[in-house]
mmCIF file of C-alpha atoms and ligand atoms in Angstrom:
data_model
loop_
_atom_site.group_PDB
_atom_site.id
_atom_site.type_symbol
_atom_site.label_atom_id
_atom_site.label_comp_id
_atom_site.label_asym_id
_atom_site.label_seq_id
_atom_site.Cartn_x
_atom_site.Cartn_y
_atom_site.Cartn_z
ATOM 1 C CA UNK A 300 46.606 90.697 31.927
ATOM 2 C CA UNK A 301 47.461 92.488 28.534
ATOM 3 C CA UNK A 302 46.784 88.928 27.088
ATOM 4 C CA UNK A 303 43.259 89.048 27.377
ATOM 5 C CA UNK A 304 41.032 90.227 24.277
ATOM 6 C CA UNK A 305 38.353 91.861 24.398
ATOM 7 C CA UNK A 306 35.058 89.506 23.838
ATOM 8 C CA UNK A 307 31.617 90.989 23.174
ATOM 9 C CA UNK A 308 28.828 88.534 24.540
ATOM 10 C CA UNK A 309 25.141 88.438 23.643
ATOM 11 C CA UNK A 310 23.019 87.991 26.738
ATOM 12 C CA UNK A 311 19.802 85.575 25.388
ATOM 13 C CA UNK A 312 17.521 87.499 27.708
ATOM 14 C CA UNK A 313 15.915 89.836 24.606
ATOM 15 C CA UNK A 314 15.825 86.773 21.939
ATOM 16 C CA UNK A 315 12.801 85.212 20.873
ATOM 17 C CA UNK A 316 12.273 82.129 22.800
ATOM 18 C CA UNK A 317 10.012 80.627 20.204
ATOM 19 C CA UNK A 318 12.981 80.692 17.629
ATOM 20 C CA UNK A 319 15.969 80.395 20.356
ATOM 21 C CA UNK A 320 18.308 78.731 17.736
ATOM 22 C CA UNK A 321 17.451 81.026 14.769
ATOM 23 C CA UNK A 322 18.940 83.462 16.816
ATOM 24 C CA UNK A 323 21.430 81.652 17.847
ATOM 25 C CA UNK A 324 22.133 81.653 14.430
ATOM 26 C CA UNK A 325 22.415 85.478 13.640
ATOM 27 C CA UNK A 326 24.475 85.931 16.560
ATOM 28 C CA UNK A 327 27.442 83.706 15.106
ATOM 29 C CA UNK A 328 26.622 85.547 11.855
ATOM 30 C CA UNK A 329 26.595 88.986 13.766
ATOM 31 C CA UNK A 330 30.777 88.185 15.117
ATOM 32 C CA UNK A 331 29.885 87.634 18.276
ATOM 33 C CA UNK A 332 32.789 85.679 20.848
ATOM 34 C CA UNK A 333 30.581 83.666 23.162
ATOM 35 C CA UNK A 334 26.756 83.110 24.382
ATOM 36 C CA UNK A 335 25.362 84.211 27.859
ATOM 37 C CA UNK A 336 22.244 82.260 28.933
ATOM 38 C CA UNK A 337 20.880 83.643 31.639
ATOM 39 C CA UNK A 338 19.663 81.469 34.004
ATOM 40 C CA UNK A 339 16.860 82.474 36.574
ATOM 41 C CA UNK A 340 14.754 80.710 39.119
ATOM 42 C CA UNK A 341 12.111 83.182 40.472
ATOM 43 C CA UNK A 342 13.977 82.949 43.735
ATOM 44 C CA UNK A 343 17.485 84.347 43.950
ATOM 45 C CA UNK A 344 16.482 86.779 40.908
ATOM 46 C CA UNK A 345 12.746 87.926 41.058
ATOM 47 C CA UNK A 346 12.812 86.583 37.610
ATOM 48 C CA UNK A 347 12.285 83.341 35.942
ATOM 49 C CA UNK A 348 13.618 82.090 32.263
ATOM 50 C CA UNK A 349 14.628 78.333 31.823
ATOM 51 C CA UNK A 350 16.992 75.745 32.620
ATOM 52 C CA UNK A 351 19.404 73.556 31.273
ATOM 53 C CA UNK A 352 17.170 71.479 29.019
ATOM 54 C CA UNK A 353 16.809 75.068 26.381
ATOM 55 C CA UNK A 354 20.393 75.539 26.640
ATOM 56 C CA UNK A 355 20.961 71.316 25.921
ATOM 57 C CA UNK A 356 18.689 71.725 22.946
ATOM 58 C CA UNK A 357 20.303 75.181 21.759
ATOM 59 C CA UNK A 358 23.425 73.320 21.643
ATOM 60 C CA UNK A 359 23.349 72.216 18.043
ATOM 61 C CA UNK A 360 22.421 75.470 16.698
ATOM 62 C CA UNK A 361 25.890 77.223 17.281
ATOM 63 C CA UNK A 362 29.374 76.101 17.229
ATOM 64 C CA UNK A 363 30.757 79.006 20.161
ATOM 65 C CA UNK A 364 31.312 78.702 23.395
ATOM 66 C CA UNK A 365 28.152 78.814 26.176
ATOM 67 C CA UNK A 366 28.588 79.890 29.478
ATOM 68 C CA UNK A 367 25.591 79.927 31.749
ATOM 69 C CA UNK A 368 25.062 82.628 34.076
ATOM 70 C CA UNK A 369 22.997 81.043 37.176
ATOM 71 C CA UNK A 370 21.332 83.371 38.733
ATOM 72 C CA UNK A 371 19.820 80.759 40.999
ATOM 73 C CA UNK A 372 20.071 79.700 44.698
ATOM 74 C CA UNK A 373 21.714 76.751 45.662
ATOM 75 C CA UNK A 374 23.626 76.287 42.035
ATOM 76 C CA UNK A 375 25.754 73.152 43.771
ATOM 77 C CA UNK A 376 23.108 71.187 43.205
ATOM 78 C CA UNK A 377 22.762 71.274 39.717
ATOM 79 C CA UNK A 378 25.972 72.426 37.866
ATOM 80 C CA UNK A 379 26.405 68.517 36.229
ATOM 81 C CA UNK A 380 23.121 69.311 34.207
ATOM 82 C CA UNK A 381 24.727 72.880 32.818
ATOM 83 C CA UNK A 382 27.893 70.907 31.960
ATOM 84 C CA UNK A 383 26.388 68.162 30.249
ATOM 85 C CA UNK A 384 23.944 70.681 28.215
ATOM 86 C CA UNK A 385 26.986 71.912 26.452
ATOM 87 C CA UNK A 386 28.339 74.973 28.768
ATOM 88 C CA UNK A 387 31.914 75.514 28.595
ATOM 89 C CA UNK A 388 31.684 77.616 31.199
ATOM 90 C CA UNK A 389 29.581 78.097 34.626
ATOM 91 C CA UNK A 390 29.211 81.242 36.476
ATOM 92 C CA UNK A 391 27.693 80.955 40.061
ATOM 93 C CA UNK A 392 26.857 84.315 42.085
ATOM 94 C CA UNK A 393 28.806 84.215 45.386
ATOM 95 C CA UNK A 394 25.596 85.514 47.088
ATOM 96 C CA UNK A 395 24.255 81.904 46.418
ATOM 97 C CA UNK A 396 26.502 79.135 47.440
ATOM 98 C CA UNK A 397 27.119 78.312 50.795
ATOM 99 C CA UNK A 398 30.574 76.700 50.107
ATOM 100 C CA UNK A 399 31.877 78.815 47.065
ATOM 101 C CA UNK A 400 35.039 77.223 46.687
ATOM 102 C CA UNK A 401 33.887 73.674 47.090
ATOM 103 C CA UNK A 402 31.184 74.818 44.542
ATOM 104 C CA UNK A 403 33.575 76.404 41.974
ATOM 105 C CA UNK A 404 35.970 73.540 42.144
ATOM 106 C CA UNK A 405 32.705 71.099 41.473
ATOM 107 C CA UNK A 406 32.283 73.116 38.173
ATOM 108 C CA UNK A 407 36.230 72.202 37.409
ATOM 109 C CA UNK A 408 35.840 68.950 38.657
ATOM 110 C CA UNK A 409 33.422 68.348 36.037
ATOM 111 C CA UNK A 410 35.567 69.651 33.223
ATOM 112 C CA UNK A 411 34.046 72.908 32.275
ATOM 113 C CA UNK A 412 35.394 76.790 33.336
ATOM 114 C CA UNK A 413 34.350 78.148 36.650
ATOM 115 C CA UNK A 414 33.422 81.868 37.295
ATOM 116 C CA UNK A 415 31.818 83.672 39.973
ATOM 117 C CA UNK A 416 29.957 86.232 39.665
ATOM 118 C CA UNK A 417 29.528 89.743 42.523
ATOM 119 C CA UNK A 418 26.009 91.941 42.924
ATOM 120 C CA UNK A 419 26.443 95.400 42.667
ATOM 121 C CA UNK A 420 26.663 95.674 46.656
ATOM 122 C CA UNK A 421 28.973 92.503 47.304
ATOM 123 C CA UNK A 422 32.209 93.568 48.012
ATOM 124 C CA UNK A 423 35.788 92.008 46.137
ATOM 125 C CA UNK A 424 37.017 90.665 49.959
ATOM 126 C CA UNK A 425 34.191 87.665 49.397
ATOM 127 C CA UNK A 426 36.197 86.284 46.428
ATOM 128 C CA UNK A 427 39.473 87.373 47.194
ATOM 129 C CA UNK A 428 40.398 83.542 48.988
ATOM 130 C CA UNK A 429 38.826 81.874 45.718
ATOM 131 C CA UNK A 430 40.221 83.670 42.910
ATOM 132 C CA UNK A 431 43.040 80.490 41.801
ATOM 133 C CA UNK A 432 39.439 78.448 41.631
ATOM 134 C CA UNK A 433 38.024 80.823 39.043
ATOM 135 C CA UNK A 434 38.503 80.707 35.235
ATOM 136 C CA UNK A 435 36.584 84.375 35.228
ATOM 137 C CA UNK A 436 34.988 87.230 37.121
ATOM 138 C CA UNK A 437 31.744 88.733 36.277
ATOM 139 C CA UNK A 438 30.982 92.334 37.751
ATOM 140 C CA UNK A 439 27.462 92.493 37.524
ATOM 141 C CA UNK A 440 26.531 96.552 36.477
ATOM 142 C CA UNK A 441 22.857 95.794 37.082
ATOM 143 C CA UNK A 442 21.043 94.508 40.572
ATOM 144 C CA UNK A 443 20.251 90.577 38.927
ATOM 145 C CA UNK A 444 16.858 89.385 37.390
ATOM 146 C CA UNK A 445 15.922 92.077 33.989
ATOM 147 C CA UNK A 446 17.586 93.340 30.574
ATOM 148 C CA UNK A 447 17.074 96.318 29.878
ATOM 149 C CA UNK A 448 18.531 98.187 33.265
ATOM 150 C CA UNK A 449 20.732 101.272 33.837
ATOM 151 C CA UNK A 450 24.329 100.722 33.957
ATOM 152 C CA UNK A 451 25.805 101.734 37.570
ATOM 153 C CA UNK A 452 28.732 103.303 36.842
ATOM 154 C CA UNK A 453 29.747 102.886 40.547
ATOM 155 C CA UNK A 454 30.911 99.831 39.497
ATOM 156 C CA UNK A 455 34.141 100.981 37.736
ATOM 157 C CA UNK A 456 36.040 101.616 40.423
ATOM 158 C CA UNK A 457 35.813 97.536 41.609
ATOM 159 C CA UNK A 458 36.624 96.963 38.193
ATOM 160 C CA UNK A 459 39.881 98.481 38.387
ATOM 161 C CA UNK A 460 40.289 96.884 41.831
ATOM 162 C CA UNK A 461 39.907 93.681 41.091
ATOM 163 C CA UNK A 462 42.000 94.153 37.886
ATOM 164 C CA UNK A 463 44.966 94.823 40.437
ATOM 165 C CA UNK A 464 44.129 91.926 42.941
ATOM 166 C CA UNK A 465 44.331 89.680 39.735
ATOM 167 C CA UNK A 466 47.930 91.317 38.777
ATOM 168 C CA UNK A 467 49.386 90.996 42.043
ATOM 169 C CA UNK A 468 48.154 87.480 41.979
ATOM 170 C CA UNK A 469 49.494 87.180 38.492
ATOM 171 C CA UNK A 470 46.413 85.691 37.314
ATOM 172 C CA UNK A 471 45.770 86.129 33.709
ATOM 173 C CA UNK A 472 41.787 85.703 33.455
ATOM 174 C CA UNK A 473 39.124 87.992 32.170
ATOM 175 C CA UNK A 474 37.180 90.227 33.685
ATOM 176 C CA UNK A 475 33.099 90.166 32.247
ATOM 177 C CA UNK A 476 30.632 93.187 33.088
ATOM 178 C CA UNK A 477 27.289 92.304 33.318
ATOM 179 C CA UNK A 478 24.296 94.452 32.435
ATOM 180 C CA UNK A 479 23.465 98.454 30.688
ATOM 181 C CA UNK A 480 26.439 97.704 28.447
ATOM 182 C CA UNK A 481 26.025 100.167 25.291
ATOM 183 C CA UNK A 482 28.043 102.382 23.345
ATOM 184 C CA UNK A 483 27.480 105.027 26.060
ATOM 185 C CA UNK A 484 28.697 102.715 28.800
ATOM 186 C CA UNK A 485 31.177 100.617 27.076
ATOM 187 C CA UNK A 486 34.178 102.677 27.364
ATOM 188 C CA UNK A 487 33.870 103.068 31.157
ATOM 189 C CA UNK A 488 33.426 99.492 31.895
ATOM 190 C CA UNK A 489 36.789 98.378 29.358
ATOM 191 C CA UNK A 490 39.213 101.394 30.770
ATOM 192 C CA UNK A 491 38.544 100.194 34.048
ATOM 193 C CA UNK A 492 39.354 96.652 32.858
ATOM 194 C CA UNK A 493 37.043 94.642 31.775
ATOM 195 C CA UNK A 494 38.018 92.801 28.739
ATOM 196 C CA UNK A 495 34.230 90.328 28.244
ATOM 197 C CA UNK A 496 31.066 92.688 27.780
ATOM 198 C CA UNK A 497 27.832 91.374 27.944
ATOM 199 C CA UNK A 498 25.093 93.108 26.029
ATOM 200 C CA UNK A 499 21.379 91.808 25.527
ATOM 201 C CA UNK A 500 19.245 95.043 25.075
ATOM 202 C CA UNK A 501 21.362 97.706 23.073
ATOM 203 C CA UNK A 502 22.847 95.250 20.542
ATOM 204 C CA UNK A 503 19.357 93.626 19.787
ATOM 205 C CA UNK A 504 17.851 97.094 19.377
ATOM 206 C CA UNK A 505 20.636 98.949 17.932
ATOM 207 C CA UNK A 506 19.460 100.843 14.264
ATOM 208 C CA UNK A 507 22.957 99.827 13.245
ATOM 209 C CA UNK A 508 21.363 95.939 12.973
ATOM 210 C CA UNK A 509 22.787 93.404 15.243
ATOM 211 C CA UNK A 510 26.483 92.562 13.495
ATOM 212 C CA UNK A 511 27.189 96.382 13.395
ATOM 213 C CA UNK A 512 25.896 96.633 16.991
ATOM 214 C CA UNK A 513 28.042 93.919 17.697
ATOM 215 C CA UNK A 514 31.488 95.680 15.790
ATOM 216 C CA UNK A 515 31.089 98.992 17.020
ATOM 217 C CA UNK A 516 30.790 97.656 20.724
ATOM 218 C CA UNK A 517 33.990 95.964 19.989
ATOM 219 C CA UNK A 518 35.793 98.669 18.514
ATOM 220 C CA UNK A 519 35.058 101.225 21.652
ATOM 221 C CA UNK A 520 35.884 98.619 23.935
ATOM 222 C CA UNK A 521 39.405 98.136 22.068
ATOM 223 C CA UNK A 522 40.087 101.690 21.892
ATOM 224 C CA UNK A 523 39.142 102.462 25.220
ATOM 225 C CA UNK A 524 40.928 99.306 26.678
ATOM 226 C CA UNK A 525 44.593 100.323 24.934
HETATM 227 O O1 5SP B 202 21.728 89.240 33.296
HETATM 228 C C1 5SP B 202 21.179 90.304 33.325
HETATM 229 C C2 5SP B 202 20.433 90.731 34.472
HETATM 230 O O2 5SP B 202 20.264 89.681 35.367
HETATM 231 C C3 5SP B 202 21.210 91.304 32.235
HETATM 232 O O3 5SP B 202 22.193 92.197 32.565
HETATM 233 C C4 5SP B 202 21.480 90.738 30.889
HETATM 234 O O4 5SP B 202 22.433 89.773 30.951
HETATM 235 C C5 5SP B 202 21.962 91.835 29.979
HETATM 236 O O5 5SP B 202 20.926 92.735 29.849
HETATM 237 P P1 5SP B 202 21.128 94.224 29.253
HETATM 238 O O6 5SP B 202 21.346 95.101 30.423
HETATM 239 O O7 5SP B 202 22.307 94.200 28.337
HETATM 240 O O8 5SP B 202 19.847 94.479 28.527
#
């Protein structure tokens, strides 16, 4: 597990959706590993953003990786249209697939990453039989749907749970929290074991400007994680 490095991810949720690839853009500029998008459908989320069509046309704005987060029902019907916008990676909630396995070996089966994602209130034992299908684990720290939300700390201790259950599996994949990740939350979240922390809100507001938002989330997490 010691392999993994820590990766600081922008959430899209707080850019300007007028000028998607500008800040696209100052992300890369800012040092940042990866880019969330944040998929929502009004249904499974009370939310709704956009589809694969803004992430296909965001594509040629930024050479990093994409992973998009569907926060959708029913994602088995659409993963080949995330894949062929560019994603590297697709994350599907476990609350929303009837087959999850069949699902997250789809997303391999059509050559990107899989990861599953767990609500606050969804317990480890749902993924524990799908874990060799996953590329990555995202802890959600918020309930699904806004930025902006508080971080529940709660979810440290199934952090550090599923850490183990990855060990004793020997499976060396990261662990990505999901939601209130700041400088005030940070530290929990990476001691616990998180190694990929997604931040829309603080870094975009941060008075230290985005790259310095972007560093200084990076450093705590590396101190906290050693
Ligand atoms: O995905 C969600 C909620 O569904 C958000 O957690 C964003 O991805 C990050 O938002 P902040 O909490 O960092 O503002």
């Amino acid at each position: 597990m010691a392999s993994e490095r820590i990766q600081i991810v922008p959430s899209v949720l707080p850019c300007d959706f007028g000028a998607l690839g500008s800040d696209l853009e100052r992300l890369e500029d800012a040092g940042v590993d990866k880019i969330q998008f944040d998929v929502m459908d009004g249904h499974f989320v009370p939310n709704l953003t956009f589809g694969a069509d803004v992430i296909k046309s965001s594509r040629k704005y930024s050479s990093l990786p994409f992973e998009a987060h569907l926060m959708i029902e029913a994602p088995e019907n659409t993963l080949e249209r995330y894949v062929d916008a560019g994603c590297d990676l697709v994350i599907v909630h476990a609350e929303a697939t009837t087959h999850l396995h069949r699902t997250l070996n789809q997303i391999r089966g059509l050559g990107a990453k899989s990861a599953v994602a767990l609500n606050p209130a969804t317990p480890l034992c749902d993924i524990e039989y799908v874990l060799t299908s996953c590329d990555m684990v995202l802890i959600m720290t918020v309930n699904p749907g806004f930025g902006g939300q508080a971080y529940i700390a709660e979810m440290e201790p199934k952090i550090a749970r599923l850490k183990e259950m990855l060990e004793s599996l020997k499976l060396d994949i990261p662990i990505e929290v999901d939601g209130g990740i700041s400088p005030k939350t940070v530290e929990g979240a990476a001691r616990a074991g998180a190694t990929h922390l997604v931040s829309g809100s603080s870094i975009f507001s941060s008075p230290l400007g985005l790259k310095a938002a972007v560093a200084e989330l990076r450093e705590l997490a590396e101190t906290a994680s050693k």
